[in-house]
Tab-separated table of C-alpha atoms and ligand atoms in Angstrom:
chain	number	residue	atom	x	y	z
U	26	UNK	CA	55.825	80.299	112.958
U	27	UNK	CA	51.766	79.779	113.313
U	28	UNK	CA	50.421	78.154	110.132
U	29	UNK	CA	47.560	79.703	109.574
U	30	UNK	CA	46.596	77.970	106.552
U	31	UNK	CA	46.599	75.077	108.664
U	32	UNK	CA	44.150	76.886	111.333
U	33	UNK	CA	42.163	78.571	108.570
U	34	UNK	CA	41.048	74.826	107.242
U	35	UNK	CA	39.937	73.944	110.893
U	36	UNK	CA	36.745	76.560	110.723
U	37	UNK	CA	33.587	76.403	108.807
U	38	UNK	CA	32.601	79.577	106.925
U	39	UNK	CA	29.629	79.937	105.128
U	40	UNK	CA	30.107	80.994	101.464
U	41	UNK	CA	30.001	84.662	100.089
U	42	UNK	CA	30.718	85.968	103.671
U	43	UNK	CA	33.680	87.937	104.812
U	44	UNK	CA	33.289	87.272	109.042
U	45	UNK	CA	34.867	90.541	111.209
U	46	UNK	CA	32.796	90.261	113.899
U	47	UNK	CA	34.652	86.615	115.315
U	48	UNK	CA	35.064	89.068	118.795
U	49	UNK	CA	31.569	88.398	119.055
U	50	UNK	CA	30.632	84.939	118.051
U	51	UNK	CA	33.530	82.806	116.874
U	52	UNK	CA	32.563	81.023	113.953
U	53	UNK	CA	32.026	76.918	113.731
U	54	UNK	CA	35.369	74.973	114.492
U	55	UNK	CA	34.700	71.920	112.183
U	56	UNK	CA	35.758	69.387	114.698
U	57	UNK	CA	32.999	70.542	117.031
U	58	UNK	CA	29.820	68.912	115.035
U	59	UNK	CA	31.545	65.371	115.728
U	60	UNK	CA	32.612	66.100	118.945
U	61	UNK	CA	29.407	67.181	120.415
U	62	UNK	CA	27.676	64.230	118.812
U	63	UNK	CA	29.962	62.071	119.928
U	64	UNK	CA	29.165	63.472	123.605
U	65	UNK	CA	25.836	62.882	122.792
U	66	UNK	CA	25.864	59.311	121.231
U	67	UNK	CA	28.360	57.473	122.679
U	68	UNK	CA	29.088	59.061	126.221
U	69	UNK	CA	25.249	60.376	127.128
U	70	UNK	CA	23.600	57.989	125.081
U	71	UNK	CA	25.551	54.662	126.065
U	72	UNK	CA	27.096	55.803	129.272
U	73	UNK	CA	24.417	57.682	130.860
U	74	UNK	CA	24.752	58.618	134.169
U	75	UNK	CA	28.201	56.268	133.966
U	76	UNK	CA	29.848	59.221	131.889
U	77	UNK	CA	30.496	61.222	134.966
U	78	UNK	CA	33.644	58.842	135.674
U	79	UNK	CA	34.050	56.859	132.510
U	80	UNK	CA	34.297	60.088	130.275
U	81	UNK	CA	35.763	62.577	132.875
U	82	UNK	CA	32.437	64.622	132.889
U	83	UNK	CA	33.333	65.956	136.577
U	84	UNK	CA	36.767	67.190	135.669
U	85	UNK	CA	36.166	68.954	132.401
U	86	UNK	CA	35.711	72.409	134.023
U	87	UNK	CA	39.202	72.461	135.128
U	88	UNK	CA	40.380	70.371	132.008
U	89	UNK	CA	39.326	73.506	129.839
U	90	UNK	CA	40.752	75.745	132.664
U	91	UNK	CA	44.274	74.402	132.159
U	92	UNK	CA	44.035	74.644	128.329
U	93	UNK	CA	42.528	78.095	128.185
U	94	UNK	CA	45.233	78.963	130.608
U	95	UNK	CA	48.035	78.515	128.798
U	96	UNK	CA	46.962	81.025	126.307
U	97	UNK	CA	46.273	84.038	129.522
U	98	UNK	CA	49.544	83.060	131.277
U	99	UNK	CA	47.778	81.029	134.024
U	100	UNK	CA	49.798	78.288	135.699
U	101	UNK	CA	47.935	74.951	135.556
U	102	UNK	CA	45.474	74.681	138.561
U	103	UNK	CA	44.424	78.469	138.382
U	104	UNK	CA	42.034	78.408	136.096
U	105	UNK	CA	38.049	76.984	135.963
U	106	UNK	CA	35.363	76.740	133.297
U	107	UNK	CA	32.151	77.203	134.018
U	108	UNK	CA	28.507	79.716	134.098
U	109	UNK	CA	28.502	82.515	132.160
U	110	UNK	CA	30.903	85.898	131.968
U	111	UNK	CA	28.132	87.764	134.347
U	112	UNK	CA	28.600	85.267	136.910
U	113	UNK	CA	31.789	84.918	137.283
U	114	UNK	CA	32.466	88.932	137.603
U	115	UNK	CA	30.250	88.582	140.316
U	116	UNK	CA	32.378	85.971	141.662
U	117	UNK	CA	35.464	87.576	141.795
U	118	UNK	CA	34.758	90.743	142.504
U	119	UNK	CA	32.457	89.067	145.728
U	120	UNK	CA	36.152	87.554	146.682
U	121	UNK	CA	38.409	89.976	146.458
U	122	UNK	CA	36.049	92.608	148.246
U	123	UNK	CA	36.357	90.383	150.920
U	124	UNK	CA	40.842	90.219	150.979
U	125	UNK	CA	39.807	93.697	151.259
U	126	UNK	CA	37.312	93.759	153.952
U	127	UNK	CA	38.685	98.099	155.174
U	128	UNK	CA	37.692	99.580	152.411
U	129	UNK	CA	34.239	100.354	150.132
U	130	UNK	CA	35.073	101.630	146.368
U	131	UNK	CA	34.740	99.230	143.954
U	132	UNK	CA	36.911	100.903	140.740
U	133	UNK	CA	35.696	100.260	136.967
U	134	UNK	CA	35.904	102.665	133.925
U	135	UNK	CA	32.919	103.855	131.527
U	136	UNK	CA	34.256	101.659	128.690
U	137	UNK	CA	33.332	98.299	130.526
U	138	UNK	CA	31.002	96.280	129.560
U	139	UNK	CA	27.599	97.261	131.143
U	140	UNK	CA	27.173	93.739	132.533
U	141	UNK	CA	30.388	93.484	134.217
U	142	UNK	CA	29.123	97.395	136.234
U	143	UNK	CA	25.412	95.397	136.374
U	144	UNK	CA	26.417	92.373	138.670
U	145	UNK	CA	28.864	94.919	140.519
U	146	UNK	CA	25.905	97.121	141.499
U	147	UNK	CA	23.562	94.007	142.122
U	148	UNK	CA	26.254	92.525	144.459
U	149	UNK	CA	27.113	95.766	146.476
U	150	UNK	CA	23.588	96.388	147.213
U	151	UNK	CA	22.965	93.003	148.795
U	152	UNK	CA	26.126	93.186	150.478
U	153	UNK	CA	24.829	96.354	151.883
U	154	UNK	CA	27.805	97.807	153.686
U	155	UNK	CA	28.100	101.344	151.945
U	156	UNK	CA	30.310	99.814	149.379
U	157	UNK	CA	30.271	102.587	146.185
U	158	UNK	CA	30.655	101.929	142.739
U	159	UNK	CA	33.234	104.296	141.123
U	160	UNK	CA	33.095	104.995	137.763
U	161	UNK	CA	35.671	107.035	135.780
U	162	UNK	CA	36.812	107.772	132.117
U	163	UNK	CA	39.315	105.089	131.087
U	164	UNK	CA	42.314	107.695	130.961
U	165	UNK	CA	41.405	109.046	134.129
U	166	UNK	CA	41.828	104.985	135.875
U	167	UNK	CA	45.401	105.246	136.383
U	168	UNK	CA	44.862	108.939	138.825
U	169	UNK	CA	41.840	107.261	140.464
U	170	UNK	CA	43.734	104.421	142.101
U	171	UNK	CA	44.099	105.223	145.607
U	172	UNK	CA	44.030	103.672	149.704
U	173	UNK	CA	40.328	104.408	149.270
U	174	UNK	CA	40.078	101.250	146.796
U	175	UNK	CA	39.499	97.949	147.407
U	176	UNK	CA	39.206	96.604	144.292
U	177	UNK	CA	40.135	98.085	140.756
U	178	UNK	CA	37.787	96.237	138.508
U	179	UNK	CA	38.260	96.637	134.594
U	180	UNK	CA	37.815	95.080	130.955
U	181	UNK	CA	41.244	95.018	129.290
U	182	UNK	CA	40.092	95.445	126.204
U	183	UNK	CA	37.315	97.980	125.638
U	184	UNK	CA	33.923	96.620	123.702
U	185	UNK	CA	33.183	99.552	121.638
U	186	UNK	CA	36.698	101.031	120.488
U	187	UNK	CA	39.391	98.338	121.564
U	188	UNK	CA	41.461	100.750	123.401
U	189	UNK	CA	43.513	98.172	125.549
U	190	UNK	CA	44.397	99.101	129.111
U	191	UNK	CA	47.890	98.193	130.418
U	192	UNK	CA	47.537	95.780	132.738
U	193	UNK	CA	50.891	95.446	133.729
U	194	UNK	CA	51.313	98.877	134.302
U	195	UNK	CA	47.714	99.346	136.551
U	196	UNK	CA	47.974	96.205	138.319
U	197	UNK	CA	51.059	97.480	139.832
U	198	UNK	CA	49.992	101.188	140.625
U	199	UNK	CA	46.950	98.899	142.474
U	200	UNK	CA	49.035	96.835	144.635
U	201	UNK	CA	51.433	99.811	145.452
U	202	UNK	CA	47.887	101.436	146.695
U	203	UNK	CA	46.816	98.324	148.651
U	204	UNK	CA	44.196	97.773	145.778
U	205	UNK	CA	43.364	94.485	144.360
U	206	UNK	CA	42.375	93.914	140.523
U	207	UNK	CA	39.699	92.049	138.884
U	208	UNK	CA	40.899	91.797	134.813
U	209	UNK	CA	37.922	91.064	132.241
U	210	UNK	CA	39.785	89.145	129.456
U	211	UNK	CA	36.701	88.603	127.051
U	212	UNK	CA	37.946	90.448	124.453
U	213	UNK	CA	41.489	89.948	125.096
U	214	UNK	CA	41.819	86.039	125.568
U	215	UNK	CA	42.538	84.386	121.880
U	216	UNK	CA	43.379	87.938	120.824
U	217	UNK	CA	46.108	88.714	122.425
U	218	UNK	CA	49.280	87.610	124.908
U	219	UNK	CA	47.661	88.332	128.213
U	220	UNK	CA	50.408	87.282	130.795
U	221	UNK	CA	48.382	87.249	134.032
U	222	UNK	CA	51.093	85.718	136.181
U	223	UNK	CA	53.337	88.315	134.561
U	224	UNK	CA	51.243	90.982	135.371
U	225	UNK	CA	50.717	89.605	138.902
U	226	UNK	CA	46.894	90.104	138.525
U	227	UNK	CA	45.108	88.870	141.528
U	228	UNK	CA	41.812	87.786	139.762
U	229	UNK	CA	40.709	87.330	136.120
U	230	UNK	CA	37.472	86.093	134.405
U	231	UNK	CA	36.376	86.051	130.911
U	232	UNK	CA	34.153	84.540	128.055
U	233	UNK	CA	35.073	81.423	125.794
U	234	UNK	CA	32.248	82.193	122.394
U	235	UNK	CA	34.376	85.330	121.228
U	236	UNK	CA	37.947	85.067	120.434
U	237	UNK	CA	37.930	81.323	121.602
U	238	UNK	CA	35.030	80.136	119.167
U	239	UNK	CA	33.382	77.970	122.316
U	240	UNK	CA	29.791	78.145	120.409
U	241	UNK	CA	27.047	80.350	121.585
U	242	UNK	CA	26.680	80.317	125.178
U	243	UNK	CA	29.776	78.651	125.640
U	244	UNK	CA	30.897	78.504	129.229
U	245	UNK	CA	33.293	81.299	130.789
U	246	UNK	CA	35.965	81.449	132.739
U	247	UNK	CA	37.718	82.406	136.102
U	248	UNK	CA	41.278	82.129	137.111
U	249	UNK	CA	42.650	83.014	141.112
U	250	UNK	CA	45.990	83.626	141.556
U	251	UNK	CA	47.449	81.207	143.439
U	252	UNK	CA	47.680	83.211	146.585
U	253	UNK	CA	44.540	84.159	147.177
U	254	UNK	CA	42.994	80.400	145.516
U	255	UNK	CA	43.446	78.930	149.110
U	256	UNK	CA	41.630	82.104	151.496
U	257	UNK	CA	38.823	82.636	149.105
U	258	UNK	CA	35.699	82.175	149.942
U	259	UNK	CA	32.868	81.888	147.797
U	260	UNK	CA	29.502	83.960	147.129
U	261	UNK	CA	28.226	81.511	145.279
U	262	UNK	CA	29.107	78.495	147.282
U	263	UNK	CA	27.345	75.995	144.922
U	264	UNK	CA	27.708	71.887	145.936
U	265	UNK	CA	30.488	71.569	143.223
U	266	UNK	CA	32.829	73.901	144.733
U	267	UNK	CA	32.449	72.516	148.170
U	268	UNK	CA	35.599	70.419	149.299
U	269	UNK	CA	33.364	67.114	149.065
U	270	UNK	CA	30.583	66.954	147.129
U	271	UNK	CA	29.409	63.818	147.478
U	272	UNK	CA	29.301	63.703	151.399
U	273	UNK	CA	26.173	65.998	151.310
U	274	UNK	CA	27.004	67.645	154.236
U	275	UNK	CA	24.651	70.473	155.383
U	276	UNK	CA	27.594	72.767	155.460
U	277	UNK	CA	29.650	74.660	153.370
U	278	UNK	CA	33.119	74.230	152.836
U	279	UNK	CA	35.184	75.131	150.231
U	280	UNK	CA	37.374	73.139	148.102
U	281	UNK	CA	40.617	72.998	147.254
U	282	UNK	CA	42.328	75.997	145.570
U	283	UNK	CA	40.648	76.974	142.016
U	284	UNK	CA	37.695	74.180	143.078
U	285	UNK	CA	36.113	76.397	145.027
U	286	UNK	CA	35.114	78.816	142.641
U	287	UNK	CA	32.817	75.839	140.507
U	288	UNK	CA	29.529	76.660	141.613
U	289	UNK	CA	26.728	73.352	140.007
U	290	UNK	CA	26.483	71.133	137.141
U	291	UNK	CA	28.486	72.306	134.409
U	292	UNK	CA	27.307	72.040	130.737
U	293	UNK	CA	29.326	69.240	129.921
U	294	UNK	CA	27.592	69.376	126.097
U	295	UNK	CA	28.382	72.793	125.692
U	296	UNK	CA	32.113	71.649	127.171
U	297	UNK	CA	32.356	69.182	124.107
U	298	UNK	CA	32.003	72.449	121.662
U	299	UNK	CA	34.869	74.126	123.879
U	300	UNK	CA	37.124	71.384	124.004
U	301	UNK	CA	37.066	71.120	119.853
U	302	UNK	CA	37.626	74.792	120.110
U	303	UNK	CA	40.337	73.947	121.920
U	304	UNK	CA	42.415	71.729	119.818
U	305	UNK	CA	42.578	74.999	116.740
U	306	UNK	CA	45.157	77.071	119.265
U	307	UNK	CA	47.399	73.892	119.732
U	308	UNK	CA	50.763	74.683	118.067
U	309	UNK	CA	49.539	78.402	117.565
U	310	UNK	CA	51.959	81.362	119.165
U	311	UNK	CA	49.734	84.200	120.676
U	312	UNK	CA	52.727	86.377	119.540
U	313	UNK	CA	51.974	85.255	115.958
U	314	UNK	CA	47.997	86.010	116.171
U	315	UNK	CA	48.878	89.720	117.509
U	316	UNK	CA	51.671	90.451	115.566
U	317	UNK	CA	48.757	89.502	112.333
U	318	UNK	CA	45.353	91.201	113.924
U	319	UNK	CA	47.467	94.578	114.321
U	320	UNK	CA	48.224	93.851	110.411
U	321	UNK	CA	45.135	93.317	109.522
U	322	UNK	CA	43.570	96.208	111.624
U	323	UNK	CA	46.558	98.417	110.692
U	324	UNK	CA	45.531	97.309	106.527
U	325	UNK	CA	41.593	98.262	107.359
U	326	UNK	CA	42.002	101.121	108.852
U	327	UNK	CA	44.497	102.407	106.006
U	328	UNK	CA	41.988	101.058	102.870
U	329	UNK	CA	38.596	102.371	104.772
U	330	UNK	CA	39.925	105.711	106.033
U	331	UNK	CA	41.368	106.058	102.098
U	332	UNK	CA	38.359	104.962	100.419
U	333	UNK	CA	35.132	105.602	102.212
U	334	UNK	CA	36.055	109.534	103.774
U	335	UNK	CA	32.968	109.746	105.894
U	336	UNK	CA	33.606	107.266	108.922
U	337	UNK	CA	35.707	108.169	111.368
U	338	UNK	CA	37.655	105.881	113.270
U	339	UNK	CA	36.991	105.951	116.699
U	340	UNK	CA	39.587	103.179	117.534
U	341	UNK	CA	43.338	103.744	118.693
U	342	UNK	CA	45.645	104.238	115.798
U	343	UNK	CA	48.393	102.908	117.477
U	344	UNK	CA	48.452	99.056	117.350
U	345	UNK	CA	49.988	98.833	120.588
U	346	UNK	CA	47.329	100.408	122.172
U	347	UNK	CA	44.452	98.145	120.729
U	348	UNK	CA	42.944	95.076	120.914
U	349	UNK	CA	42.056	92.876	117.973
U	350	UNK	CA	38.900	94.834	116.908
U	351	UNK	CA	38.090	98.264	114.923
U	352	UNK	CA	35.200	100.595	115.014
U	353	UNK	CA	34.070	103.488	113.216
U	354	UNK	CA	31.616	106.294	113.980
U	355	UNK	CA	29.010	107.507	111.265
U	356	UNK	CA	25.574	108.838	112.758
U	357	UNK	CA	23.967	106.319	110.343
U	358	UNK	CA	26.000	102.835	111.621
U	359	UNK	CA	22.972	100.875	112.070
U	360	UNK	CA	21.673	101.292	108.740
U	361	UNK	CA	25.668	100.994	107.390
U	362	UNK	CA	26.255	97.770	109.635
U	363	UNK	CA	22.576	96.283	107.854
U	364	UNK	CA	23.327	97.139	104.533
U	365	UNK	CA	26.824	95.226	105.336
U	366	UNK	CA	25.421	91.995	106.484
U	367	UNK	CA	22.921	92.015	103.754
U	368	UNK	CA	26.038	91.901	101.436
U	369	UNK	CA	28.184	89.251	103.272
U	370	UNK	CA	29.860	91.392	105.131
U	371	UNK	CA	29.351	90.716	109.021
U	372	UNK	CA	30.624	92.951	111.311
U	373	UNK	CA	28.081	94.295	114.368
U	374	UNK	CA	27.086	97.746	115.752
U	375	UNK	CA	27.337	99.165	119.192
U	376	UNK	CA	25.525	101.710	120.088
U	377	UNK	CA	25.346	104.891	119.996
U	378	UNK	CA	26.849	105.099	116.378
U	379	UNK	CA	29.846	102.217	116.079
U	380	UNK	CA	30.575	99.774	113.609
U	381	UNK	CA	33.144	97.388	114.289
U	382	UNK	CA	35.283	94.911	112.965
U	383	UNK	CA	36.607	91.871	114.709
U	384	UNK	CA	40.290	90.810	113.262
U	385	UNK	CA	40.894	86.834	114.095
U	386	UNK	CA	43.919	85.831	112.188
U	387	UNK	CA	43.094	82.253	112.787
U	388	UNK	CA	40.510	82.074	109.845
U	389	UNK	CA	40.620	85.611	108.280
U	390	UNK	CA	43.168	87.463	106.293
U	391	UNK	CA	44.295	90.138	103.989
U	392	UNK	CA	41.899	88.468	101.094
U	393	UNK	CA	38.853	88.604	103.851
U	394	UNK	CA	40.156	92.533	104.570
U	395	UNK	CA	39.964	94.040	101.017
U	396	UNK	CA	36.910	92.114	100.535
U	397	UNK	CA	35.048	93.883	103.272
U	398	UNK	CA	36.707	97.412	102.398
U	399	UNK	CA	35.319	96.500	98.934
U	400	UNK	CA	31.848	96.393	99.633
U	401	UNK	CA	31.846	99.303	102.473
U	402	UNK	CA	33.069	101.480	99.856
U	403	UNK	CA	29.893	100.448	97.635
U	404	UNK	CA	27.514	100.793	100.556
U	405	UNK	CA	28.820	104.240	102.018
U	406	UNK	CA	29.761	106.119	98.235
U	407	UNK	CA	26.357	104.691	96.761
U	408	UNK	CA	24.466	105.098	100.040
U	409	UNK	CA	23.438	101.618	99.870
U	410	UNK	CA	22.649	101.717	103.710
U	411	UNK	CA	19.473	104.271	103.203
U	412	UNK	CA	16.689	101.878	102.679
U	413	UNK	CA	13.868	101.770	105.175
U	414	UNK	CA	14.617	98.133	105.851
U	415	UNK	CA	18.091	98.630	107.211
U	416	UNK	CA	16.802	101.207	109.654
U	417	UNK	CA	14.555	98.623	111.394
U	418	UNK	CA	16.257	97.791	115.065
U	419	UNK	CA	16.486	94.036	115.497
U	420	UNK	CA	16.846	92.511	118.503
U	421	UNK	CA	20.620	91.868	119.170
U	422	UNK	CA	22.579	94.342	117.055
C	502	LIG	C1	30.849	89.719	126.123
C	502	LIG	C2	31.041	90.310	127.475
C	502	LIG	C3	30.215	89.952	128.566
C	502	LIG	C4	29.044	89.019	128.384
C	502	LIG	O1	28.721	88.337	129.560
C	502	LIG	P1	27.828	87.004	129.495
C	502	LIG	O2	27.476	86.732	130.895
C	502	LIG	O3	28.679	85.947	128.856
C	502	LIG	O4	26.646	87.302	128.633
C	502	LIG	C5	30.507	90.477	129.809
C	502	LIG	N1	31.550	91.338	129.987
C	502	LIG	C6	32.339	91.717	128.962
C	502	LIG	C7	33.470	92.653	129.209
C	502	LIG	C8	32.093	91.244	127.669
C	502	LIG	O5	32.849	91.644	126.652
């Protein structure tokens, strides 16, 4: 059994705040102060340039990979760290278009994330080969997979109502079809089992600041499956994904295997963070953490939908069919998601009228739950949320 008492100790949380939004920002891991000063002090400070070796700058990428894969179901070797979420879609989806190299629809759904259907349309109008963008309701994925595909590219989890795709399920249809699939795991990695060897998914990429409290900014993700690690090759063919570096030849080749997919420098400060992040899932069963954010949700959903009649929840009832966050519609969210923060409670808004709620059994439980319920049943029975001041869009929401 996962001790989450034990995991709960290893995060900072400010006082007077009940944190559901940890699928956006994961809050401080305590270790990660020392560890980034120690990066700091004694490897950049004292080792300088020397650190690359001495303190296994070069390898952390693929370091990370191997730890962050053994919470996906990624064998060791399939999995690199580095860049941000944006860039690595446009990674994989560059690769696998070209396994494909017959056929021009690119497959997504209108619950992805708008960056993930950004970098697609950026990338198939430079490739400029009549490659189409096809975007469909999430029911209506399954129907749409056909030999037209190449490449069925999709968030598991969505951002605005958590409704969870079955990747199992569509990553076979896809393969039956000749299709190959591209699986966003940022809001599924850390809050859920994803089995991506299990699933036989060809390509998956995802972010490490949400579920995996990496820090703001935090490096992302990409794993290859093994078959296709070896014939890809890259878009971004960057100098630390060719096969040797340090030759400075004038031409590309690719590395080894998951290698080849590092494109420069990585942000070996920002790697420190990660790595402290790390260390909180070590001895911690992903079976555990799901089995707890469906009993939180499940507990949220039942106290809000009891007490505060006017939201509607515009998540899955159904555990099962859910990630590890919760939203509810009311015209007036962004004044109800303001008046919230003001009193503790963080949660975020996505437009055009969600709130959610994150659900990270690592540092939050039932207590956290009823708290938050508390106070949303003060803010939405006394109206709390209609002040001019709670109205006023900020920058991020
Ligand atoms: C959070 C998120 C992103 C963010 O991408 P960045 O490049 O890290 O800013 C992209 N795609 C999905 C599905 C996300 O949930």
């Amino acid at each position: 059994m996962t001790d989450f008492t034990r995991t709960r100790s290893l995060f900072h949380m400010p006082d007077g705040v009940f944190y559901l939004d940890g699928n956006s920002l994961g809050p401080l891991p305590k270790s990660a102060t020392q560890r980034v000063q120690e990066m700091m002090t004694a490897q950049w400070g004292e080792q300088l340039i020397r650190g690359w070796n001495a303190s296994g700058w070069m390898m952390q990428p693929r370091r990370l990979g191997d730890r962050i894969g053994k919470l996906i179901g990624a064998p060791e070797g399939t999995v690199v760290v580095g860049d941000t979420l944006s860039i690595k879609v446009y990674q994989a989806l560059a690769s696998a278009l070209e396994l494909n190299p017959s056929r021009r629809v690119v497959l997504s759904d209108n619950g992805n994330f708008p960056s993930d259907l950004y970098m697609a349309q950026g990338l198939l109008r430079s490739l400029d080969k009549g490659y189409e963008l096809k975007v469909v309701d999430p029911e209506e994925v399954e129907a749409a997979i056909d030999e037209s595909v190449a490449v069925l590219m999709i968030t598991e989890v969505d951002y605005r109502t958590g409704r969870l795709h079955d990747m199992k399920k569509l990553t076979a249809k896809a393969h039956a079809a000749g299709v190959l699939t591209v699986w966003d795991l940022a809001h599924s990695a850390g809050a859920l089992a994803v089995d991506l060897e299990g699933a036989r998914a060809d390509f998956a990429v995802g972010c490490t600041y949400k579920y995996l409290n990496g820090g703001t900014g935090a490096p992302a993700f990409i794993y290859v499956a093994p078959k296709h690690a070896g014939k890809v090759r890259p878009a971004l063919s960057g100098w630390l994904g060719h096969e040797s570096p340090f030759a400075f030849d004038l031409d590309y080749r690719s590395g080894a295997g998951i290698d080849r997919m590092r494109v420069g420098t990585p942000a070996v400060i920002a790697m420190a963070a990660l790595d402290a992040a790390m260390d909180a899932w070590e001895g911690v069963s992903m079976a555990d953490v799901r089995k707890q954010s469906i009993a939180l949700a499940d507990l949220f959903i039942r106290e809000v939908e009891t007490r505060c009649p006017e939201l509607t929840l515009a998540s899955p009832r159904n555990g099962a069919e859910r990630g590890s966050q919760v939203s509810f519609r009311h015209p007036e969210g962004y004044a109800i998601m303001q008046a919230l923060i003001a009193r503790g409670v963080i949660g975020d808004f996505r437009a055009p009228d969600a709130v959610r709620f994150g659900f990270t059994p690592l540092y939050i439980g039932e207590q956290e739950v009823l708290g938050a319920v508390g106070v949303l049943e003060d803010v939405m029975n006394n109206k709390r949320w209609d002040e001019p001041q709670y109205r006023k869009k900020a920058l991020v929401t």
